[in-house]
Tab-separated table of C-alpha atoms in Angstrom:
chain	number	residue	atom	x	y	z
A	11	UNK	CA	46.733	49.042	157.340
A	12	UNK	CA	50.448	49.083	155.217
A	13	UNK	CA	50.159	51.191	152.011
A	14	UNK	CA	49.663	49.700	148.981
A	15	UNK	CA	49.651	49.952	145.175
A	16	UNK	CA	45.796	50.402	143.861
A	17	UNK	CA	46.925	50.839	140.256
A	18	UNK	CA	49.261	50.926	137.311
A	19	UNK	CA	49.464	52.803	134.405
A	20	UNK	CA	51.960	53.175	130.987
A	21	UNK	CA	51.482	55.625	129.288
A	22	UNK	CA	53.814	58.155	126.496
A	23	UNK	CA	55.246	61.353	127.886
A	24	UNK	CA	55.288	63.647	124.537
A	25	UNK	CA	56.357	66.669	125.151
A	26	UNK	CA	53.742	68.246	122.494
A	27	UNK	CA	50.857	67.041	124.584
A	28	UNK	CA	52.081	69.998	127.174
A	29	UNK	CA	52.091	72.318	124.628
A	30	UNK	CA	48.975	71.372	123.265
A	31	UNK	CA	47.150	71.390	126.876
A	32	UNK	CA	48.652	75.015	127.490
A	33	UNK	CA	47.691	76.293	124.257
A	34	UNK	CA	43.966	74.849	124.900
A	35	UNK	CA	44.425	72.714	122.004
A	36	UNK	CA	43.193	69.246	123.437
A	37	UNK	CA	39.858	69.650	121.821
A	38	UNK	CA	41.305	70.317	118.483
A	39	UNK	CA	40.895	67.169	115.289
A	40	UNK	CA	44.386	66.270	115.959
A	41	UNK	CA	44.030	65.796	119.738
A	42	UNK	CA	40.931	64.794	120.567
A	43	UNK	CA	41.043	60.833	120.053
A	44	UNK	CA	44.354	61.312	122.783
A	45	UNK	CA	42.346	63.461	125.098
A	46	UNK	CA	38.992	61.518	124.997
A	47	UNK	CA	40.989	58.358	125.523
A	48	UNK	CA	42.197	60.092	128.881
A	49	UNK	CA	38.625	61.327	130.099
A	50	UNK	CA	37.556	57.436	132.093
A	51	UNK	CA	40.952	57.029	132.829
A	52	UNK	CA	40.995	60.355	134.728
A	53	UNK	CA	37.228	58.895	136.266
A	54	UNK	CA	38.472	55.978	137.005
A	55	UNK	CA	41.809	57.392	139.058
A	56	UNK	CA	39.467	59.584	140.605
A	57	UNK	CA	37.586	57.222	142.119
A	58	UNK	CA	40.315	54.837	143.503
A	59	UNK	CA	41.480	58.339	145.461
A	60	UNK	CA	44.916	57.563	145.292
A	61	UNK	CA	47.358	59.422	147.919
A	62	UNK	CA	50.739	59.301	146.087
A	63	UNK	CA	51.707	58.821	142.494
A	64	UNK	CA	54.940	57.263	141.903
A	65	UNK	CA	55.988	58.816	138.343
A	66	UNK	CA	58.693	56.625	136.633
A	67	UNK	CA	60.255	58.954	133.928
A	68	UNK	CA	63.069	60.093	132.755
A	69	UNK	CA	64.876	63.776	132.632
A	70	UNK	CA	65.535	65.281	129.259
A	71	UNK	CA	68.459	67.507	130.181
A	72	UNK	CA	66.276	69.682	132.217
A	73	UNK	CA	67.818	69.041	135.713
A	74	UNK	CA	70.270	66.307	135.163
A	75	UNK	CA	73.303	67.434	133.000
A	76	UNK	CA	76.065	64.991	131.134
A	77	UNK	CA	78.447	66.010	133.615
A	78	UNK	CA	76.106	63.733	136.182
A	79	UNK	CA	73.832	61.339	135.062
A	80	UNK	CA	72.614	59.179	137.543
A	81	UNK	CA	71.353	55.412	136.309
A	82	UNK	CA	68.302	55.685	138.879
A	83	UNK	CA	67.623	58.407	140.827
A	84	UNK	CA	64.563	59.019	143.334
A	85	UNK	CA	62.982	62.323	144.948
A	86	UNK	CA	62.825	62.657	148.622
A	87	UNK	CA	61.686	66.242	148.751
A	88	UNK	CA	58.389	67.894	150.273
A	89	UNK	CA	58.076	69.836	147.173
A	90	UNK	CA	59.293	69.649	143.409
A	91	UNK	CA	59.223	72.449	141.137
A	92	UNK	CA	58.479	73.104	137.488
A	93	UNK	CA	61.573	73.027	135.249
A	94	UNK	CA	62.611	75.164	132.346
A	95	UNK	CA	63.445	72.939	129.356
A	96	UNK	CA	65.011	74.852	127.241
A	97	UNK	CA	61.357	76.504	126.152
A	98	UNK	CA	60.491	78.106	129.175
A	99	UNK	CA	58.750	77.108	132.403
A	100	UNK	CA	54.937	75.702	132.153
A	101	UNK	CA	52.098	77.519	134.177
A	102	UNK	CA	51.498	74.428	136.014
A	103	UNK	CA	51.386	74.212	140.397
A	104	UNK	CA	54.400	73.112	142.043
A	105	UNK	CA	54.220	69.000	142.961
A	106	UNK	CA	53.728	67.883	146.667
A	107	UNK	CA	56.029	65.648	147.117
A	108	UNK	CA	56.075	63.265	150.652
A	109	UNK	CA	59.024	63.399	152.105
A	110	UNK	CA	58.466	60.650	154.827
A	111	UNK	CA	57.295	58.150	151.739
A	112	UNK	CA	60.259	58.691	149.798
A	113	UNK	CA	62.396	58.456	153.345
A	114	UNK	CA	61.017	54.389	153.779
A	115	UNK	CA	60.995	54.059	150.142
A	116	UNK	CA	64.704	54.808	150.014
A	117	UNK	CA	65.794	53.093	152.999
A	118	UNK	CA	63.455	49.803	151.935
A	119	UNK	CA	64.867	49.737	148.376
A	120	UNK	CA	68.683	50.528	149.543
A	121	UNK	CA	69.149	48.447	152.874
A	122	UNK	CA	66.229	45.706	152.282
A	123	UNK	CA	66.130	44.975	148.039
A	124	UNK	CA	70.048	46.491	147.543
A	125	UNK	CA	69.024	49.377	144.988
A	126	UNK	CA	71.162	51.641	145.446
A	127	UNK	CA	69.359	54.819	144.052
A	128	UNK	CA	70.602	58.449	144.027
A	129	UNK	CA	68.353	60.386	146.287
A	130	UNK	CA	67.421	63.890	145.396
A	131	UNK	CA	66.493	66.854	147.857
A	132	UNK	CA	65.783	68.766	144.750
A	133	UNK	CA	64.126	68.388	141.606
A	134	UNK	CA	62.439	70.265	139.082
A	135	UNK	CA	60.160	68.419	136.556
A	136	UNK	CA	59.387	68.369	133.376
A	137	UNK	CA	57.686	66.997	130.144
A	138	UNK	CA	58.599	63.328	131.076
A	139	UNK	CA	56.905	63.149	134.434
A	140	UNK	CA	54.166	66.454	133.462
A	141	UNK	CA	52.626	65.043	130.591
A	142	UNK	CA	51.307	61.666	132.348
A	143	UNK	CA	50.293	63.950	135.139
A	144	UNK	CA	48.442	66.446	133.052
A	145	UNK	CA	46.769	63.526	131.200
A	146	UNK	CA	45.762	61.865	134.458
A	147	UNK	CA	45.362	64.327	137.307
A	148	UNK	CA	43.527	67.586	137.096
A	149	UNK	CA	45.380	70.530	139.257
A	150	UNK	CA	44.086	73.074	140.522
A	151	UNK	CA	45.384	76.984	141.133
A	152	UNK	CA	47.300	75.688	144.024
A	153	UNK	CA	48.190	72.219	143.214
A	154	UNK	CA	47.397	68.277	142.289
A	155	UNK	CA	44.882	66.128	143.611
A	156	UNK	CA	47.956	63.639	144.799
A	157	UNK	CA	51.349	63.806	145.693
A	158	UNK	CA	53.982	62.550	143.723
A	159	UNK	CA	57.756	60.346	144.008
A	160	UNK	CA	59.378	61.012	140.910
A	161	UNK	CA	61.598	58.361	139.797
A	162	UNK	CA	64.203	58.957	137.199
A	163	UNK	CA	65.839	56.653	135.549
A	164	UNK	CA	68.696	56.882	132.634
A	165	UNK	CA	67.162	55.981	129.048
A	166	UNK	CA	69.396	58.492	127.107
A	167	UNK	CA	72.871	57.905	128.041
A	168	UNK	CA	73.494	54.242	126.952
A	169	UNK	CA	74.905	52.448	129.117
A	170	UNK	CA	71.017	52.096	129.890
A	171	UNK	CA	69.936	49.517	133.144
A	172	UNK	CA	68.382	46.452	131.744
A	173	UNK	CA	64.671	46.035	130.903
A	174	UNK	CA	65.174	43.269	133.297
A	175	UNK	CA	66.847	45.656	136.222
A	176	UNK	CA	63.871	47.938	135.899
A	177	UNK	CA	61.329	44.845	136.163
A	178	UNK	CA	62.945	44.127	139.149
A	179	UNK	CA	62.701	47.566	140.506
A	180	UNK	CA	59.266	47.328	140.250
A	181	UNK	CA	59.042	44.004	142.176
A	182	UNK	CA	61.232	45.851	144.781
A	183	UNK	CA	58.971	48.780	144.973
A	184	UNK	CA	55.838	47.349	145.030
A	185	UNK	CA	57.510	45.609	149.043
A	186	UNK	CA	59.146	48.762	149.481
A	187	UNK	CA	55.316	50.202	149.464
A	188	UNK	CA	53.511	47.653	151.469
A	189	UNK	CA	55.689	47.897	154.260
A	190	UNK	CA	55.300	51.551	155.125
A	191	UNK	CA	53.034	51.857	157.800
A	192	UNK	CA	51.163	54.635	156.630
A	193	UNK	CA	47.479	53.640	155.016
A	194	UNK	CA	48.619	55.110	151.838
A	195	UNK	CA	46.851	54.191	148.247
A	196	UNK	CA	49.398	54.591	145.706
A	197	UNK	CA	49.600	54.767	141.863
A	198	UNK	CA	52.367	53.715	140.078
A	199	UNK	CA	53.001	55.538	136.250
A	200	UNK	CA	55.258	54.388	133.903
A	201	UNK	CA	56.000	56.629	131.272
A	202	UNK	CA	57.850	57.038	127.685
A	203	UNK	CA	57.800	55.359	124.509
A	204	UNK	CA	56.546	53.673	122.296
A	205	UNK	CA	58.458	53.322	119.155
A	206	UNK	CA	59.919	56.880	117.923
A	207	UNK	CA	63.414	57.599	116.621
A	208	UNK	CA	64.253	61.637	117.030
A	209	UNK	CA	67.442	61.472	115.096
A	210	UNK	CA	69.741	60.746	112.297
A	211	UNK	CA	67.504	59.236	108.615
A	212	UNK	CA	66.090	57.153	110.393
A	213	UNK	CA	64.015	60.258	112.439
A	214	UNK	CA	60.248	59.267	112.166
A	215	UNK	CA	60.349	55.689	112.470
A	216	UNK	CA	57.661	54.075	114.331
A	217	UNK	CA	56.141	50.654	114.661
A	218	UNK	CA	52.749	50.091	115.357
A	219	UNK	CA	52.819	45.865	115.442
A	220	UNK	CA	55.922	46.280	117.569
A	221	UNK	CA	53.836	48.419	120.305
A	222	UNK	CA	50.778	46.612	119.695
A	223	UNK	CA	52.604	43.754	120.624
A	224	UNK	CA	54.000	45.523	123.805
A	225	UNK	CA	50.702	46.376	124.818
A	226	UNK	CA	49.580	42.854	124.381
A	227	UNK	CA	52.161	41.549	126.553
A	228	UNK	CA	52.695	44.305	128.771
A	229	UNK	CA	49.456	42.530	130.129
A	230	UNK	CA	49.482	38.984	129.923
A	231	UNK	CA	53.693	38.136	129.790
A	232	UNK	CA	55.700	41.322	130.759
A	233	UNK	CA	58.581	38.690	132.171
A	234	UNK	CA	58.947	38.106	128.018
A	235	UNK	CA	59.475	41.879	128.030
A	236	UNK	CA	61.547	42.085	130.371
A	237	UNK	CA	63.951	39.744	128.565
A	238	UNK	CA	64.410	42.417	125.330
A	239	UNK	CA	67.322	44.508	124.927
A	240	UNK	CA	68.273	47.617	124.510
A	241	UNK	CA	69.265	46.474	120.907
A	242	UNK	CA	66.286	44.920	119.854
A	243	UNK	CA	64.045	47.608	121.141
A	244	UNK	CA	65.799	50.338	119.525
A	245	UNK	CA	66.305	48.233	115.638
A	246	UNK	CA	62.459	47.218	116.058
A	247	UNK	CA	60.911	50.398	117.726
A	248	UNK	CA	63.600	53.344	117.279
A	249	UNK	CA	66.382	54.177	119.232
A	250	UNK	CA	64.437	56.639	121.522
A	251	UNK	CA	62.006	53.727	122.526
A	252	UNK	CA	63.813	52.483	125.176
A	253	UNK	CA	62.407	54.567	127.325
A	254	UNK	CA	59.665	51.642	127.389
A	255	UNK	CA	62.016	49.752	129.440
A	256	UNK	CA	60.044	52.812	132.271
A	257	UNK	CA	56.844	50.860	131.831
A	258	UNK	CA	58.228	47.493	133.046
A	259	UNK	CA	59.398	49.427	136.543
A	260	UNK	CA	55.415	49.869	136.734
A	261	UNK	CA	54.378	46.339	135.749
A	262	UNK	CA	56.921	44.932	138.683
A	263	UNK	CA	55.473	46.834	141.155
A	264	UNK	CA	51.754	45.395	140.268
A	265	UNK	CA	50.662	41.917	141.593
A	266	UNK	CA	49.486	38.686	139.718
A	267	UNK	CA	46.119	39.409	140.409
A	268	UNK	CA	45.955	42.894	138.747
A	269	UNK	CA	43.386	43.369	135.629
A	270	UNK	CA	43.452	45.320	133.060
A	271	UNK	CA	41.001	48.472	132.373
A	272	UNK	CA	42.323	50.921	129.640
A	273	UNK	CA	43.978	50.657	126.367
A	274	UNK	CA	44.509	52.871	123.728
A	275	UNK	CA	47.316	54.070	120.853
A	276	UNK	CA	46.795	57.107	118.926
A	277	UNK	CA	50.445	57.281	116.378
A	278	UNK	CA	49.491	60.763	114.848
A	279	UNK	CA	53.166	62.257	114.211
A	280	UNK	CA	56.343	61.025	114.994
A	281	UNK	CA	55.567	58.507	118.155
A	282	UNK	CA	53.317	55.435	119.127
A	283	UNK	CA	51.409	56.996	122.111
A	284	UNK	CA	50.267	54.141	123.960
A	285	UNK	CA	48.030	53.767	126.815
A	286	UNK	CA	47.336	50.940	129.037
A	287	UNK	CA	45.901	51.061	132.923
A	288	UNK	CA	45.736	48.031	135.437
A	289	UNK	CA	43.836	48.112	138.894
A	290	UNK	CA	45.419	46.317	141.623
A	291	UNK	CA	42.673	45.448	144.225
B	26	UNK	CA	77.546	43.106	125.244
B	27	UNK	CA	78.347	46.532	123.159
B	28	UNK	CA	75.560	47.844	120.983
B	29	UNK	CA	75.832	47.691	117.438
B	30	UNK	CA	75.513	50.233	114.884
B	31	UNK	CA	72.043	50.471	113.614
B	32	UNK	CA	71.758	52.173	109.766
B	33	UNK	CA	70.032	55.499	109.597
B	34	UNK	CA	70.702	55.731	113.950
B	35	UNK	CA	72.626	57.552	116.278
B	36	UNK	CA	73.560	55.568	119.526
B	37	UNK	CA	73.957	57.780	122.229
B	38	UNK	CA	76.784	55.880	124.529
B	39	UNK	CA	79.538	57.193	126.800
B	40	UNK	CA	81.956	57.692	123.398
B	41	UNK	CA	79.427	59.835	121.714
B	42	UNK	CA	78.895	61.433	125.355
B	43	UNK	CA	82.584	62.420	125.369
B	44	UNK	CA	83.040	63.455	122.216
B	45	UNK	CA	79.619	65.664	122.280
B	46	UNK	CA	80.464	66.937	125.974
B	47	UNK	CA	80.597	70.832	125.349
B	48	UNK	CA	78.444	71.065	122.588
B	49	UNK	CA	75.463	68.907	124.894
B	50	UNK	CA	77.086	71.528	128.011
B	51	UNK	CA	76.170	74.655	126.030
B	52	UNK	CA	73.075	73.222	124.902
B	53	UNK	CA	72.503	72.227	128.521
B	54	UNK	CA	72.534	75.853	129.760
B	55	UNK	CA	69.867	77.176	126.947
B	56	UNK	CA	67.311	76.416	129.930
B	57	UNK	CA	67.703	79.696	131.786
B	58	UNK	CA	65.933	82.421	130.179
B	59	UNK	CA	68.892	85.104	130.267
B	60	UNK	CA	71.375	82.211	129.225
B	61	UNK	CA	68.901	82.267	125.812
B	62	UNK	CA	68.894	86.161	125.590
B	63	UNK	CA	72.474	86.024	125.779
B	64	UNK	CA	72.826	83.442	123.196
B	65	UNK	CA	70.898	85.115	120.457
B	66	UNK	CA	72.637	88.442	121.522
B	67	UNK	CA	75.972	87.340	120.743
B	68	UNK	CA	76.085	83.198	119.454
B	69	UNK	CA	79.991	83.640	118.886
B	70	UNK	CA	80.532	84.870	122.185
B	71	UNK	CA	78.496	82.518	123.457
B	72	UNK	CA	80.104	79.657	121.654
B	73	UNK	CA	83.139	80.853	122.968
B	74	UNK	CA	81.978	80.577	126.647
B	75	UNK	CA	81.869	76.919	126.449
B	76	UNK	CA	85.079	76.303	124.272
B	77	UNK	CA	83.337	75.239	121.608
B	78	UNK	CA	86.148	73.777	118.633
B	79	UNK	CA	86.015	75.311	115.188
B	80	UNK	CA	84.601	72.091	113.996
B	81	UNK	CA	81.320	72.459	116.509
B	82	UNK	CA	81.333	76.080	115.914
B	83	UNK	CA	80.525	75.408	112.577
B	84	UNK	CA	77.876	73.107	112.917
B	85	UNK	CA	76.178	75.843	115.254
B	86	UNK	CA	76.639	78.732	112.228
B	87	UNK	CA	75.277	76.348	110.058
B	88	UNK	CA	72.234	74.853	111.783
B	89	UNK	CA	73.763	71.537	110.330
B	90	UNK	CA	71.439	69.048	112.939
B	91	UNK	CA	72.562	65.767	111.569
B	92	UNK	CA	76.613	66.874	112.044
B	93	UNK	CA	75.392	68.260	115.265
B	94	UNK	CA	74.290	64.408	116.348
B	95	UNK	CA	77.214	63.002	114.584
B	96	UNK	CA	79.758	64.758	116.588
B	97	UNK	CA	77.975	64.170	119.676
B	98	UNK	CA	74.888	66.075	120.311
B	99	UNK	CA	72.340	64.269	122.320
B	100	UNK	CA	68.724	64.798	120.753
B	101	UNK	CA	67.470	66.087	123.524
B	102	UNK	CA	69.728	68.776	124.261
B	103	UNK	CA	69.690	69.632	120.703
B	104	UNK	CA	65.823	70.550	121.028
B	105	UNK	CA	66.946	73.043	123.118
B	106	UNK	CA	69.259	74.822	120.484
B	107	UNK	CA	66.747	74.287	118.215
B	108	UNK	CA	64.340	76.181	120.191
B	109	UNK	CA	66.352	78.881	120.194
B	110	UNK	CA	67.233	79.026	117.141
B	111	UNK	CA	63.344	78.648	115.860
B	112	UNK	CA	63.641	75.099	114.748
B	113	UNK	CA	61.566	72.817	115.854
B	114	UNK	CA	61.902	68.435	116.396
B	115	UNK	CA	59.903	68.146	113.186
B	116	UNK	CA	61.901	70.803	111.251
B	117	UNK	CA	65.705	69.332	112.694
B	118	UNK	CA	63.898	65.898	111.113
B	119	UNK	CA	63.319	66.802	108.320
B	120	UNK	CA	66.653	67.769	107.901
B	121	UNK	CA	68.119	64.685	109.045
B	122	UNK	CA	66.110	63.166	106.662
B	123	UNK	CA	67.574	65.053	103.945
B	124	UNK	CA	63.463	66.507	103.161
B	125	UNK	CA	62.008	69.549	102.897
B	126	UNK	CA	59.474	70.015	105.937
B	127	UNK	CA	56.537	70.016	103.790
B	128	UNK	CA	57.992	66.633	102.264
B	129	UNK	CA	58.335	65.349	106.138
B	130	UNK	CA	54.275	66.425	107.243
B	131	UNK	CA	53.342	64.105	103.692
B	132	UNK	CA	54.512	61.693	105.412
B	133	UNK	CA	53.200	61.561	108.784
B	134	UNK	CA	49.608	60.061	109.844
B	135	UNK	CA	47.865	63.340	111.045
B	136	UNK	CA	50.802	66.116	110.473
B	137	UNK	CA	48.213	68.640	112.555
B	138	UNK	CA	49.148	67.040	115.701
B	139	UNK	CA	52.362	69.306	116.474
């Protein structure tokens, strides 16, 4: 049997979940509604046994410098490590990667659907593609229950691919999976967002209707979302929610017939942290 | 096709990119521990390293965050000379805000959650 994609998930990378998590601080007032929202999700993952996550996210300046930022860039490494932010490297397990995945996935998605993705021997992650996996994946000493693709994509250097280019990814992906012969079950996260502005007087901003609305039809009309641009995400939501645009790489890959299972938003600070999960059976 | 400017918002494009490019390149390089150590050893030294103009050296010395993003920073490489410099996302906001911190938690839903 060809792989294929079991489930979807968006979901916010903040970077202060990490903290909190290493500092023990999930149980705490201020995290708990977060964290319990994560406990059936991490259940549920569980018990679809998934092989391979494919993280959507995007690099912060940890690995990826001005000097060369790539629009979309893919991992095709048998191991990732942990990067240093700026704040100093997390006590987390180094991520198996698959190498022979990320081979077909590469040569599917540049030959067969014409992206033409920069491919990356080396990679060290951080918050953006950590956070999701902290909140739904529990490693061990050694390591994580699956491996992982990472898939980068530029949401901080404007020019910015389309909400519409990343939909399409997604569609692309989701054939680039199912035709690998390996019987793998794959998970597909999209991460970032929702609304949250980090800069200028406008730092703060967040709109809960606005990412409500997302959530609504990230679900039942994500071809609507894929229609928004950069402009009207980042006047309605903040200019740092375009990472959202992440999300719709994750909703392409999924077919008609997925359902959703999870939703949840918890806005206690600065961003909308949204939630939503979709099995694909 | 361009973006346009939105009030209160910095859009970070290829101008901003260019004009920000050593000050986002030294910021860049805070994630190595011994590049930090040297940083806070000797800042004007440091500064120097990366050809820093008096105008960005300035806004360094001064901890000035919202000239910082107007002559180019990225945010995200500007949490990392915050960091080092023992300011955090929410303090650097409240001073783009023009508030004091305590002014900034008021306003926030559960101001715990940092």
């Amino acid at each position: 049997m060809p792989s294929r994609i079991v489930a979807g998930l968006g979901l916010s990378h903040v970077p202060s979940v990490g903290v909190a998590y290493d500092r023990g601080k999930m149980q705490t007032p201020a995290w708990k509604p977060l964290s319990d929202a994560y406990i059936p999700v991490r259940e549920w993952l569980a018990r679809l046994e998934p092989d391979v996550a494919i993280v959507v996210y995007n690099d912060h300046g940890a690995d990826f410098m001005f000097d060369q930022y790539p629009s979309f860039a893919i991992g095709a490494a048998e191991r990732y490590g942990i990067a240093d932010e700026g704040f100093g490297t997390r006590p987390l397990p180094e991520v198996r990667g698959d190498a022979e995945f990320s081979a077909h996935l590469c040569e599917s998605l540049i030959y067969e659907h014409e992206f033409d993705l920069t491919v990356c021997q080396e990679l060290n992650l951080e918050h953006g593609f950590l956070v999701p996996m902290n909140l739904c994946f529990e490693h061990g000493k050694d390591g994580w229950p699956v491996a992982a693709v990472p898939l980068q994509v530029n949401v901080i250097q404007h020019p910015l691919p389309t909400a519409r280019r990343c939909y399409k990814l997604g569609q692309a992906l989701r054939k680039a999976v199912s035709s690998y012969h390996e019987d793998l079950r794959v998970v597909v996260l999209g991460t970032g967002g929702m609304s949250h502005q980090l800069q200028g007087k406008r730092f703060g901003f967040m709109n809960e209707p606005f990412d409500q609305r997302f959530l609504d039809q990230i679900e039942t009309d994500p071809d609507r979302l894929a229609n928004l641009t950069h402009q009207q995400i980042m006047e309605q939501a903040g200019a740092e929610a375009v990472e959202l645009i992440m999300w719709l790489v994750m909703r392409g890959a999924l077919s008609p017939q997925a359902r959703r299972v999870h939703r949840h938003y918890y806005a206690p600070m600065t961003t909308g942290m949204g939630l939503i999960t979709f099995q694909d059976d | 096709m361009g973006l346009v400017p939105i009030a209160g918002t910095s859009i970070f494009d290829l101008r901003a990119s260019t004009r920000g490019y050593r000050l986002n390149k030294m910021c860049g390089s805070l994630c190595s521990p011994a590049n930090r150590e040297e940083f806070k050893r000797d800042e004007e030294a440091y500064m120097n390293r990366f050809s820093l103009s008096v105008a960005e050296k300035r806004l360094i010395r001064s901890r000035d965050f919202a000239g910082m993003i107007d002559a180019g920073m990225n945010i995200y490489f500007m949490l990392k000379i915050g960091s080092v410099t023992g300011n955090s996302l929410y303090r650097m906001g409240a001073q783009m805000r023009g508030e004091s911190y305590e002014d900034f938690l008021a306003t926030r839903n559960f101001k715990d959650a940092v």
